[in-house]
Amino acid sequence: MTAITGSFSSAPVLPKWIVPFLLLAFAYGVVPLIGSSYLFEAILLPFLALSLAGVGLNILTGYAGQVSLGSAAFMAAGAFAAYNFNLRVEGLPLIGSIFLAGIVAAAIGIVFGLPSLRLKGFYLAVSTLAAQFFVQWALTKFSWFSNDSASGVIDAPKLSIAGFAFDGAVGRYLFALTIVTALTFLAYRLVSSQTGRNFIAIRDNETAARIIGIPVLKTKLLAFAISSFIIGVAGVIWAFAYLRTVEPDGFDLDRSFQILFIIIIGGLASIRGAFFGAALIVVFPLALSRLGGFLLGDVFDSGVLDMSQRIVLGALIILFLILEPDGLVALWDRVRRRLLFAWQST
Amino acid sequence: MPLASYALGMMEAAVYAPEVFARGLPSALRREQQSEGSTEPTGAATAAATPLLSLHGIGLSFGGVVALADIDLSVYPGEIRAIIGPNGAGKSSLINVISGVYRSDRGHVQLDGVSYAQVPTQRLAHLGVARTFQNLALFKGLSVLDNVASGLAYKVRSNFAGQVLGIGRSRGEQRDSQSRADQILEFLDLTAVRDRLAGTLPYGLQKRVELARALVAEPRLLLLDEPMAGMTAGEKSEMADFVRAARDRFATTVVLIEHDVGVVMGLSDRIAVLDYGRKIADATPDEVRNDQRVIDAYLGVASDNEDGAGI
Ligand SMILES: Nc1ncnc2c1ncn2[C@@H]1O[C@H](COP(=O)(O)OP(=O)(O)O)[C@@H](O)[C@H]1O
Ligand SMILES: [Mg+2]
């Protein structure tokens, strides 16, 4: 019987922390030195914000099995809450505003998670649309949220943590990177904790989970709360570090779907998957527009680009759902195992 | 009857000092209780004791279908009680009523002397009841170890923040539940697959993991819905040994649904026979074997696909 487990462990096993550690060393030590401002503004900042949103949604959908189409609403709630805390609470440090913004998003997440106590799957997904429409409506309707600015578009505050200012594209990149790293680490700890296992138990068999005494209702709402907290902070990064403005328009249903696609393509119930998926979603349109411009020249205008993006992305998602339901992560792991194997047998 | 009196003592301990009970029996005591070789039925002779579980006039229907009709049943501490009957007789429904998954239309369930119109499913584990399901109900995305450890989830007191930060009682809880899960894996000979994803195991092993998940809480009452369904004859007898060993080691009372009459005859102390939602017999294996109504309703029919052992 030991052969069953033994046969898998013949590959050289690196300590788990090595890869993330090297990646972080590269992201902190090398990227700021060599990156162009285009790389930061157009690729890395949206990538970081969307990755974090993907991590948040993956906790809810990938781990706890509750489908949500309200992610953009929680991002918006986070962004606007952070803006208002920062604006209206004298002396509150930015990091405090961001934390409280996460709490606000979590509270809204709990409210719109209540239907999950009765609804499942498709019906739950539809009910989370309520969050999407309600939050966007409220933010547009009540100009108090935008500090009564005439255009509804407001500038994000300067970024600083503990007196250290994050200026320029590199500074905002480091700001985003730090928050994403910290929250991702906590998310990783969470999904491998008892609570994370309870999430999976509820996803895989709710009746059995209830029978063995997992507090199902409480755990579902907790998943909504934690997920919305993380997505809310992702919204802050999106608005404060990437766009530099806070406006409701960018947080529409399209964005919610985008985040859902990120975790489907990247891999459900995988923290790494959110990063894989976000990378693809961010890089793919840029690559497509380069390629289209190169092949077709002027014919490939923004209208065609937009159309072809949607078509290719749609096809990709269908392909993934059919061929690789475990996402890019599974694909990556398989390729890596093959390579390792090939390398060993030479 | 040392086992019976011991089980009674356990019940008292559980009532007056649930803490002691929750932590389980000292292993020395447990070893004393092991009587691997003995095949003598133990529970049946404890008729004078109070039942651990009793059903009173349970009735349940789905639309026009009567799943259960006026069922009375008493299960005594330490016994292995089988429930047999043809497909659709209401066996699973009965277990679902006992575990609160279904609410009966009539009657009540008494656990440990407390009556319930509907048993509170969410508190089932705290009441010392564990169950398995006719169709596999494992958590496919968790490892075997985590599946089994999840059987102790009802006891977890630490909150998610403590677990994420690794502070407070979360570390101790984690260590404790893992080591208890490991003990059960060892007991059920599952250590070799400890780190495999449960969903990737062959069917027979998954059934055994589900038994492990139920056993890890050391329940006083264990409800098994066809734990041997779909198994080979060899796997069945292995499973029967495990059920018996579990009863002996943890002084658990077992309610067992099983299709294979041969297995049931050898394993159980008493057998209740259901047919069309009614209880048509409730007696020792020998008596049931010779009961004309049972033969007509069930045994006669079942004898085609029966492997002949034990009957
Ligand atoms: N959830 C349910 N909904 C409708 N009918 C049910 C349900 N559960 C059981 N039944 C019906 O109740 C009867 C008893 O079923 P069950 O308890 O599963 O029998 P057994 O386990 O003995 O095969 C069957 O006629 C079955 O169709
Ligand atoms: Mg059944």
Tab-separated table of C-alpha atoms in Angstrom, chain A residues 45 48-50 52-53 71-86 94-105 156-159 172 175-176 179-180 183 228-247 251:
chain	number	residue	atom	x	y	z
A	45	LEU	CA	-1.163	47.437	-11.416
A	48	LEU	CA	-2.300	42.996	-8.903
A	49	ALA	CA	-5.746	44.445	-8.250
A	50	LEU	CA	-7.527	41.779	-10.282
A	52	LEU	CA	-6.445	40.062	-5.304
A	53	ALA	CA	-10.088	40.264	-6.355
A	71	SER	CA	-17.643	41.066	-7.064
A	72	ALA	CA	-17.491	44.468	-8.758
A	73	ALA	CA	-20.031	45.788	-6.267
A	74	PHE	CA	-17.759	44.813	-3.388
A	75	MET	CA	-14.822	46.416	-5.173
A	76	ALA	CA	-16.835	49.593	-5.579
A	77	ALA	CA	-17.950	49.499	-1.964
A	78	GLY	CA	-14.333	49.153	-0.873
A	79	ALA	CA	-13.077	51.939	-3.110
A	80	PHE	CA	-15.745	54.425	-2.110
A	81	ALA	CA	-15.601	53.512	1.552
A	82	ALA	CA	-11.835	54.008	1.634
A	83	TYR	CA	-12.225	57.325	-0.147
A	84	ASN	CA	-14.812	58.546	2.339
A	85	PHE	CA	-13.015	57.309	5.433
A	86	ASN	CA	-9.903	59.018	4.189
A	94	LEU	CA	-4.525	55.433	4.920
A	95	ILE	CA	-3.998	51.875	6.026
A	96	GLY	CA	-6.795	52.373	8.574
A	97	SER	CA	-9.107	53.660	5.846
A	98	ILE	CA	-8.325	50.637	3.731
A	99	PHE	CA	-8.973	48.240	6.592
A	100	LEU	CA	-12.277	49.902	7.430
A	101	ALA	CA	-13.191	49.857	3.738
A	102	GLY	CA	-12.654	46.111	3.795
A	103	ILE	CA	-14.945	45.881	6.821
A	104	VAL	CA	-17.637	47.865	5.016
A	105	ALA	CA	-17.358	45.595	1.983
A	156	ALA	CA	-7.677	59.263	-5.226
A	157	PRO	CA	-5.605	60.414	-2.260
A	158	LYS	CA	-1.829	60.151	-2.136
A	159	LEU	CA	-0.572	56.772	-1.037
A	172	ARG	CA	2.054	52.632	-6.487
A	175	PHE	CA	2.094	49.791	-2.486
A	176	ALA	CA	-0.213	47.392	-4.344
A	179	ILE	CA	-1.032	44.789	0.259
A	180	VAL	CA	-1.651	41.971	-2.214
A	183	LEU	CA	-3.631	39.520	2.068
A	228	SER	CA	-15.925	40.621	0.266
A	229	PHE	CA	-13.280	42.080	2.560
A	230	ILE	CA	-10.524	40.992	0.208
A	231	ILE	CA	-12.433	42.060	-2.906
A	232	GLY	CA	-13.163	45.405	-1.253
A	233	VAL	CA	-9.460	45.999	-0.648
A	234	ALA	CA	-8.817	44.963	-4.252
A	235	GLY	CA	-11.251	47.712	-5.212
A	236	VAL	CA	-9.213	50.209	-3.215
A	237	ILE	CA	-6.059	49.173	-5.064
A	238	TRP	CA	-7.899	49.370	-8.372
A	239	ALA	CA	-9.079	52.916	-7.698
A	240	PHE	CA	-6.234	54.343	-5.626
A	241	ALA	CA	-3.173	52.724	-7.164
A	242	TYR	CA	-4.192	51.794	-10.693
A	243	LEU	CA	-6.816	54.280	-11.986
A	244	ARG	CA	-6.036	57.097	-9.554
A	245	THR	CA	-9.706	58.056	-9.657
A	246	VAL	CA	-12.762	56.731	-7.871
A	247	GLU	CA	-15.823	56.315	-10.051
A	251	PHE	CA	-17.281	48.539	-11.274
